[in-house]
Short mmCIF file of C-alpha atoms in Angstrom, two decimals:
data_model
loop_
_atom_site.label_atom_id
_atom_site.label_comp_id
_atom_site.label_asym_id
_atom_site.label_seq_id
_atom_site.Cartn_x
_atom_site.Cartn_y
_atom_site.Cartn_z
CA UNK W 5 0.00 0.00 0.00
CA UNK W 6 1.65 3.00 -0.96
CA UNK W 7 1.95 5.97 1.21
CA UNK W 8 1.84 10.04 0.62
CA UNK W 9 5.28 10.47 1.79
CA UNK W 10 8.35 11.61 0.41
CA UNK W 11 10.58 9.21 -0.56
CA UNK W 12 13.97 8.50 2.11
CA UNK W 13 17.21 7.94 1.00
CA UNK W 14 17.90 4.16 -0.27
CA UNK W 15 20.69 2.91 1.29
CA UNK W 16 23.04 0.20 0.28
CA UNK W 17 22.44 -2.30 3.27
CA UNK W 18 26.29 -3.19 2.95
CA UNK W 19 27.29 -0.02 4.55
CA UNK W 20 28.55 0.48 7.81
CA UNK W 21 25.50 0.94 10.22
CA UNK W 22 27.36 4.18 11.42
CA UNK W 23 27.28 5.65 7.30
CA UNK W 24 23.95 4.20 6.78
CA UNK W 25 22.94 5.71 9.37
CA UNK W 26 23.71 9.31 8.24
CA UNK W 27 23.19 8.85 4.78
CA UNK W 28 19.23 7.58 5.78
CA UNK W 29 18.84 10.91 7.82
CA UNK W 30 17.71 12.91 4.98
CA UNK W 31 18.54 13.58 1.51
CA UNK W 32 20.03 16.82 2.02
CA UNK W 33 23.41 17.03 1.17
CA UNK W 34 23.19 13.78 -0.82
CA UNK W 35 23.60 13.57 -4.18
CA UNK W 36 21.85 11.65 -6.74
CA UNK W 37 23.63 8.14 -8.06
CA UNK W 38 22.15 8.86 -11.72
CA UNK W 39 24.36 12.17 -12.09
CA UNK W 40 27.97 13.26 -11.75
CA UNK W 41 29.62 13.79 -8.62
CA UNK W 42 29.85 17.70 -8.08
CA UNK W 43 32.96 19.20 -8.21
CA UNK W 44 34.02 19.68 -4.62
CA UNK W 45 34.66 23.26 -3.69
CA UNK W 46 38.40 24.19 -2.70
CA UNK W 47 39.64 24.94 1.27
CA UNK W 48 38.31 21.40 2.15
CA UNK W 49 34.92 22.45 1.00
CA UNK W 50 35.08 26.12 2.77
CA UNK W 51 33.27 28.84 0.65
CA UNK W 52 33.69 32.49 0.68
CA UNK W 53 30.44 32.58 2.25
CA UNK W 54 31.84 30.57 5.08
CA UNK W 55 34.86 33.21 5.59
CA UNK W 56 32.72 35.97 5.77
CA UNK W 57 29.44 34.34 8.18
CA UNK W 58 32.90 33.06 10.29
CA UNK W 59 33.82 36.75 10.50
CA UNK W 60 30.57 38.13 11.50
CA UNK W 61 30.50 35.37 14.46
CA UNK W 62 33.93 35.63 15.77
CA UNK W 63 33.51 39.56 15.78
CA UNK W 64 30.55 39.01 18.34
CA UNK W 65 32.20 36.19 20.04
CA UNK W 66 35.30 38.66 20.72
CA UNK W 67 33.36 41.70 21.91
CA UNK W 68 30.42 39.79 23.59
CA UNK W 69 31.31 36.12 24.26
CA UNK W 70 28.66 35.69 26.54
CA UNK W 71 26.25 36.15 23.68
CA UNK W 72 27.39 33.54 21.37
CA UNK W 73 29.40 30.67 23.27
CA UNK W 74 26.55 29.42 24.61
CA UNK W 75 25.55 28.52 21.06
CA UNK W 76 28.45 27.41 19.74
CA UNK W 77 29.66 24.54 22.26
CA UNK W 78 26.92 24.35 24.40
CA UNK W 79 24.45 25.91 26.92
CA UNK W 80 26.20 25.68 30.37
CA UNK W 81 29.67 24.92 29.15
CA UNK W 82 28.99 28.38 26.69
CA UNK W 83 27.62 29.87 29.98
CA UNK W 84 30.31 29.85 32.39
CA UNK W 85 32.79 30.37 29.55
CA UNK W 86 31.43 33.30 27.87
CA UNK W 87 30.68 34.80 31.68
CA UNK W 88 34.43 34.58 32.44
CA UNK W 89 35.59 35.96 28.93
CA UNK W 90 33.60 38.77 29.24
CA UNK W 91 34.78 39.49 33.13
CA UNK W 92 38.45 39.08 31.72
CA UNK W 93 37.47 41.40 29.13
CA UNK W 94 36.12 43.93 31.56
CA UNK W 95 38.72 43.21 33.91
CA UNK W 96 41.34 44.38 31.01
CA UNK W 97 39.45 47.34 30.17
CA UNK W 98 39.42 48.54 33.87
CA UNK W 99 43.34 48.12 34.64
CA UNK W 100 44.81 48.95 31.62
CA UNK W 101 42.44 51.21 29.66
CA UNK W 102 40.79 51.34 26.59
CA UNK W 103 43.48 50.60 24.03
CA UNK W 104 44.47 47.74 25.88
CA UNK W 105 40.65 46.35 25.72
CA UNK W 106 40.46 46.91 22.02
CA UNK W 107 43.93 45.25 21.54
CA UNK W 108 42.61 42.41 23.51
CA UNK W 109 39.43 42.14 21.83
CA UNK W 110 41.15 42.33 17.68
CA UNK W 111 43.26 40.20 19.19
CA UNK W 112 40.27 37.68 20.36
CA UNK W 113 38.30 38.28 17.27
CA UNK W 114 41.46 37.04 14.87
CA UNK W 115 41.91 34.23 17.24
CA UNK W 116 38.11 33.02 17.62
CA UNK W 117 37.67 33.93 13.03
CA UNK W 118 40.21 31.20 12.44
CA UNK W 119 38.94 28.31 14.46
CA UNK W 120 35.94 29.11 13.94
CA UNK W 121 36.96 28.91 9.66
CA UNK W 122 39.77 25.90 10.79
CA UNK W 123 37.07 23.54 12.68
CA UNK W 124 33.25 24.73 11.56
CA UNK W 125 33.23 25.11 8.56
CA UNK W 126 33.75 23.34 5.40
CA UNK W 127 33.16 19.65 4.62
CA UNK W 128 31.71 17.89 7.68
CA UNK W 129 31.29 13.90 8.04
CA UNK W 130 28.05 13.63 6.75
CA UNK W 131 29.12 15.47 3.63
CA UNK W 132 32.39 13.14 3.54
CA UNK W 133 30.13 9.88 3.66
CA UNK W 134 27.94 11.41 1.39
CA UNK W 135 31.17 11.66 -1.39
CA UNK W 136 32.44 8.93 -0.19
CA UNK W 137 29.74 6.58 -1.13
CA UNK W 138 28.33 7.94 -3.96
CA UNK W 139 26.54 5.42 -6.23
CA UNK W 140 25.82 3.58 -3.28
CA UNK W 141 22.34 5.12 -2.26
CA UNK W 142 19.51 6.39 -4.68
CA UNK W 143 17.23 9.84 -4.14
CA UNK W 144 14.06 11.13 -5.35
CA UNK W 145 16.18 12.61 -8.54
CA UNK W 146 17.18 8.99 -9.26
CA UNK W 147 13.67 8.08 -10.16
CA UNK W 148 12.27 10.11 -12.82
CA UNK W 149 8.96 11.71 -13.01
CA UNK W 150 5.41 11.22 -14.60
CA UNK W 151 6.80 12.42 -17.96
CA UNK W 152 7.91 9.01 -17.95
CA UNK W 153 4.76 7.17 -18.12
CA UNK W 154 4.81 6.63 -21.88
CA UNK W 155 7.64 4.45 -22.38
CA UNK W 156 7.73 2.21 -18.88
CA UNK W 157 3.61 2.46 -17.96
CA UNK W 158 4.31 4.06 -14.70
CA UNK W 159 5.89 6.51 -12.80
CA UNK W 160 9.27 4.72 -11.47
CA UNK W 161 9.16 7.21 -8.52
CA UNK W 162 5.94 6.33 -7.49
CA UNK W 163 6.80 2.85 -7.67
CA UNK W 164 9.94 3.23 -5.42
CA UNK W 165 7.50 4.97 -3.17
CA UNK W 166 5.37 1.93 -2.67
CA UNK W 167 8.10 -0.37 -2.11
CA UNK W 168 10.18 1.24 0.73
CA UNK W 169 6.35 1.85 2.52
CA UNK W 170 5.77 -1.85 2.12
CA UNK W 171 9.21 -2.45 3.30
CA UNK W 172 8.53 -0.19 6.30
CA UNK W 173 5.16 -0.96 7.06
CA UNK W 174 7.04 -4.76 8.09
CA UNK W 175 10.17 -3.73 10.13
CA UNK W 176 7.65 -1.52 11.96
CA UNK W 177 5.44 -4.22 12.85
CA UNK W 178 4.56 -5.71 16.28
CA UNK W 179 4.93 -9.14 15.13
CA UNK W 180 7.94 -8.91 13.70
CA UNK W 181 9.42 -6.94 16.66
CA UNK W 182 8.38 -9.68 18.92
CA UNK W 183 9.97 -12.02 16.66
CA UNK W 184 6.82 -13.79 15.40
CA UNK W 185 7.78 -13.69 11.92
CA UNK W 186 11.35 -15.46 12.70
CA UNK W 187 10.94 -17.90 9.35
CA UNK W 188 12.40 -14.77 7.53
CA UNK W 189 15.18 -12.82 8.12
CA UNK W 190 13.29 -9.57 7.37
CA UNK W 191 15.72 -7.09 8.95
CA UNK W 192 18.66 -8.34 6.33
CA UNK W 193 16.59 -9.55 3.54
CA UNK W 194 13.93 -6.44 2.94
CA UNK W 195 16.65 -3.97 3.20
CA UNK W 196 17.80 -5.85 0.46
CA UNK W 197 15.09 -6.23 -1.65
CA UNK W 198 14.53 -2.91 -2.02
CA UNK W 199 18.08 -1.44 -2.76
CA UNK W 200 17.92 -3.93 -5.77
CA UNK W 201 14.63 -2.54 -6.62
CA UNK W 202 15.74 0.85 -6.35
CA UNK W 203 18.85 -0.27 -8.63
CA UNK W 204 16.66 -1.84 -11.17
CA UNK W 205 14.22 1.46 -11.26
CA UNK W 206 17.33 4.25 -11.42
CA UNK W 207 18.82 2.03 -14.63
CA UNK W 208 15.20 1.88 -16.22
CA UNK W 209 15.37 5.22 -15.88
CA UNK W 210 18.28 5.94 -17.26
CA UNK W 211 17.73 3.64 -19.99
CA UNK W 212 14.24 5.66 -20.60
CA UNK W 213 15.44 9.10 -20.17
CA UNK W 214 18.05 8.45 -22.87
CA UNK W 215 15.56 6.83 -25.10
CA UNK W 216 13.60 9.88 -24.75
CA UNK W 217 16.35 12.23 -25.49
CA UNK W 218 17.33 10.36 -28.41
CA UNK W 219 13.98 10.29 -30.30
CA UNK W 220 13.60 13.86 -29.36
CA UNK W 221 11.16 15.90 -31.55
CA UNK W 222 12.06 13.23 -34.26
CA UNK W 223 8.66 11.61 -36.08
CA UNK W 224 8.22 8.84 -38.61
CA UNK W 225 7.02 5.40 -39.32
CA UNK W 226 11.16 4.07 -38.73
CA UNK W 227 11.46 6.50 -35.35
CA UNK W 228 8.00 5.08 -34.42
CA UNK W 229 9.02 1.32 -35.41
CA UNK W 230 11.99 1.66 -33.15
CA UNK W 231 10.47 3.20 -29.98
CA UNK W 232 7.95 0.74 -30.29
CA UNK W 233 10.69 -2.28 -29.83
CA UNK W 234 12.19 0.26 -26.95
CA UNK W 235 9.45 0.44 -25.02
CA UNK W 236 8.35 -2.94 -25.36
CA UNK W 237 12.20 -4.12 -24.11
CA UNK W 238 11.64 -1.33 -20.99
CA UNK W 239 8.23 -2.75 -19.74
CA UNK W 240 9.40 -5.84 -19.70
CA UNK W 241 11.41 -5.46 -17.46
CA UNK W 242 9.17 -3.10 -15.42
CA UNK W 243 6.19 -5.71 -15.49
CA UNK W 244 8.77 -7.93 -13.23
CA UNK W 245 9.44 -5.21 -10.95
CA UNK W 246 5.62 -4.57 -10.60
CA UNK W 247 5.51 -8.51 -9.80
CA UNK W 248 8.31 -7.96 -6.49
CA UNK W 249 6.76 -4.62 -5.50
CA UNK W 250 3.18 -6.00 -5.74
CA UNK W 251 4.66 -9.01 -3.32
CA UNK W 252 6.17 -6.56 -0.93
CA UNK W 253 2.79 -4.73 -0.46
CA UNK W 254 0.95 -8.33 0.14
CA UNK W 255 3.45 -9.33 2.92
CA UNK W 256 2.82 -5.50 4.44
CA UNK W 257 -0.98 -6.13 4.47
CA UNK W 258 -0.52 -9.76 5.44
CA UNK W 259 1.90 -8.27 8.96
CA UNK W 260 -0.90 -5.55 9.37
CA UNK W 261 -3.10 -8.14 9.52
CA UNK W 262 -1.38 -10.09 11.76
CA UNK W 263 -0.73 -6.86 14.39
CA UNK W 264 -3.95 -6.52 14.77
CA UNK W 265 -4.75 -9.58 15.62
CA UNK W 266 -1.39 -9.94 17.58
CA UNK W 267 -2.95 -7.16 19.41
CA UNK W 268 -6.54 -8.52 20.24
CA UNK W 269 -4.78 -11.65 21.41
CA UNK W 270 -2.84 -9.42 24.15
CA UNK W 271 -6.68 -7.82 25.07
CA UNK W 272 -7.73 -11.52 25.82
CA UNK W 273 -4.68 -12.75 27.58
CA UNK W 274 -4.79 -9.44 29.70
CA UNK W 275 -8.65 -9.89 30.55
CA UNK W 276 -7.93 -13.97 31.19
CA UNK W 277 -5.82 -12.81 33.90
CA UNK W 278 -8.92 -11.01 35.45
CA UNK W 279 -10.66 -14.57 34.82
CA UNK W 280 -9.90 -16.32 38.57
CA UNK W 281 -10.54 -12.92 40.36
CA UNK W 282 -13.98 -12.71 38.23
CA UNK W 283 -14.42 -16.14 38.48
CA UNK W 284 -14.70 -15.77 42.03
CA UNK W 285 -16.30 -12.66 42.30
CA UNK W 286 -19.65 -14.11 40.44
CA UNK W 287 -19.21 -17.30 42.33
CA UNK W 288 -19.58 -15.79 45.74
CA UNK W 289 -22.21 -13.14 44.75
CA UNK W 290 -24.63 -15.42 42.91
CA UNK W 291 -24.02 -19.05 42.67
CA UNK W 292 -25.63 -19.66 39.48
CA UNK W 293 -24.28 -21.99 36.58
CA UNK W 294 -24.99 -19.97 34.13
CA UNK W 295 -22.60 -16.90 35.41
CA UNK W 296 -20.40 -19.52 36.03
CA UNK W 297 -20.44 -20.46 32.19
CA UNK W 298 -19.99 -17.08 31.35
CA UNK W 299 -17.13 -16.45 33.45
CA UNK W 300 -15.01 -19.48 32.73
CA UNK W 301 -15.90 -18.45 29.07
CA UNK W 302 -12.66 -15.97 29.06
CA UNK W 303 -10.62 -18.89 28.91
CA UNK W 304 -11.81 -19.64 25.44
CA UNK W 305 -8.52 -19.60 23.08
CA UNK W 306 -10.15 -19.48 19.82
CA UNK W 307 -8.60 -16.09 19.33
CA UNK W 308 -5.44 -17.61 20.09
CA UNK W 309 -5.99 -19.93 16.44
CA UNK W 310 -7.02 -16.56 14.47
CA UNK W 311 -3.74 -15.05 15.69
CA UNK W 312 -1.55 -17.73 14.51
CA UNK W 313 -3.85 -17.96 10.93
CA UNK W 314 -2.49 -14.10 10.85
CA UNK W 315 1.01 -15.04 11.46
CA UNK W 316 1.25 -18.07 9.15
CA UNK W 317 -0.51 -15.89 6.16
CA UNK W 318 2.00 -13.12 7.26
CA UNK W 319 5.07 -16.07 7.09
CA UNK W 320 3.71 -17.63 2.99
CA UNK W 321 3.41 -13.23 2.38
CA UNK W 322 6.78 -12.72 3.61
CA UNK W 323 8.64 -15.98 1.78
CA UNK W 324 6.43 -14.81 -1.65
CA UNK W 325 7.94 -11.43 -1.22
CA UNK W 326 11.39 -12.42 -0.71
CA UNK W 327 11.94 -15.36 -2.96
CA UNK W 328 13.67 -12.97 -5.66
CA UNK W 329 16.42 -12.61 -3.89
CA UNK W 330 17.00 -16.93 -4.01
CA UNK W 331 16.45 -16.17 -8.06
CA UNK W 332 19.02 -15.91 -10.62
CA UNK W 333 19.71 -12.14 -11.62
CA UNK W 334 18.89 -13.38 -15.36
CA UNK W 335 15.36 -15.15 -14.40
CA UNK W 336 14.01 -12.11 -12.79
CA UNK W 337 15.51 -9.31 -14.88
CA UNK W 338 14.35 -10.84 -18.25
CA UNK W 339 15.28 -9.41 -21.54
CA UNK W 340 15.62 -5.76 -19.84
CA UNK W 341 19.29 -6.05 -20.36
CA UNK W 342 18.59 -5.55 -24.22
CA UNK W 343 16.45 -2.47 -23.76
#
């Protein structure tokens, strides 16, 4: 089931957890796998904007520190430093006059400009990672548009979309948190599946966006005759990808299914453990069979069999939706190769 979202950075699940991790945080910064690397500005990625901003903030750090510490390395260690830099200020002002405080404070503000240039600005780990391992994670950019429509039958973005929701709609489950869906290795094998989706999508396309570009404004029954074989070659392939993202979704509505009766289950066994106390309760108050029935009628498990229908429908989902990755590249990727 796809979801209104914006789509997250897809991360090669072979990373580091510690890159991953910052790459997944957003997709600012990133840049996209289907384009060139940007140039990376000189000064270790330290722009004349930086210099000047740098300026601006050691100037006010020099004259009032107690201002702008704070915000720079932290509320109470900012504090107590910025309160004692501007008593030492003071203090130099008041013993050795006014020359000597502005001496002190140029002094200060040169000091404060080039650590502040040395150590906050320019390229920062994120940005490293994100150079680093580009190629290795797909954005938004990666996917196209709707303008694509016409030569793969659907919007690759859109399709992307639906996969990483299905994909998170499972490793957000209760069931599979609680380890009731332990037949599949869903936090290794779903992280998986969709980077390989989202590797299959960026190269269709590619593959369309140059096909596009190459017919251009051109028209005739030979152009028409060869974009025909093009974009029968590209949804090929994409009718196979529809298969694996269509088989994602059924394992996500399969686990919701499953939560929610995961979650009725946990009602009854919460309200069976009232069942004694109850049991007791209507036993000493009225003595009649019937409430008796009743009582002892918590202790029926039948929800117990629904929940483990859930889980087993969840379990076939699951193994449908990750069998592709047990397939030959070649089986599941057809003729889209030729395209």
């Amino acid at each position: 089931m796809a979801q209104d979202i914006a789509l997250r950075p897809v991360v090669d699940p072979a990373l580091e957890d510690a890159e991953r991790a910052l790459l997944e945080k957003s997709a600012d910064g990133l840049f996209p796998a289907t384009l060139p690397l940007p140039e990376e500005p000189g000064l270790g990625g330290r722009t004349k904007a930086d210099i000047w901003l740098a300026l601006g903030g050691s100037a006010v750090c020099a004259l009032l520190p107690v201002t702008i510490l704070w915000a720079l390395i932290g509320v109470w260690p900012g504090l107590a430093l910025g309160l004692a830099a501007q008593a030492g200020l003071i203090w130099v002002g008041v013993q050795f006059g006014f020359e000597a405080f502005i001496l002190t404070v140029v002094g200060v503000h040169l000091l404060a400009w080039l650590l502040i240039v040395v150590l906050g600005c320019g390229t920062d780990e994120r940005q490293r990672v994100a150079r680093l391992r580009h190629g290795r994670y797909y954005l938004a950019e990666d996917f196209g548009d709707d303008s694509l429509r016409e030569l793969l039958g659907h919007s690759p973005l859109r399709r992307m979309e639906r996969a990483q929701a299905a994909v998170t709609a499972v490793l957000q489950s209760q069931v599979d948190r609680e380890g009731l869906l332990d037949d599949i290795a869903n936090d290794v094998t779903l992280p998986a599946q969709q980077y390989e989706i989202a590797q299959r999508l960026a190269e269709l396309t590619r593959l369309a966006r140059k096909v596009r570009t190459a017919a251009g404004d051109a028209s005739g029954s030979r152009v028409e005759e060869v974009l025909r074989t093009q974009r029968q070659a590209l949804r090929l392939s994409s009718s196979a990808l529809e298969e694996r993202v269509e088989a994602l979704e059924q394992y996500a509505e399969n686990t919701r299914a499953a939560d929610a009766a995961y979650r009725e289950w946990e009602a009854v066994r919460e309200l069976e453990q009232l069942g004694e106390d109850m049991h007791e309760l209507v036993v000493n108050t009225v003595r009649d069979e019937l409430a008796v029935a009743e009582i002892e009628g918590l202790a029926d498990r039948s929800r117990l069999q629904d929940l483990h229908r859930m889980l087993d429908e969840a379990r076939e989902a699951g193994l449908l939706a990750t069998r592709f990755a047990d397939e030959p590249a070649d089986r599941r990727s057809g003729h889209s190769g030729r395209a």
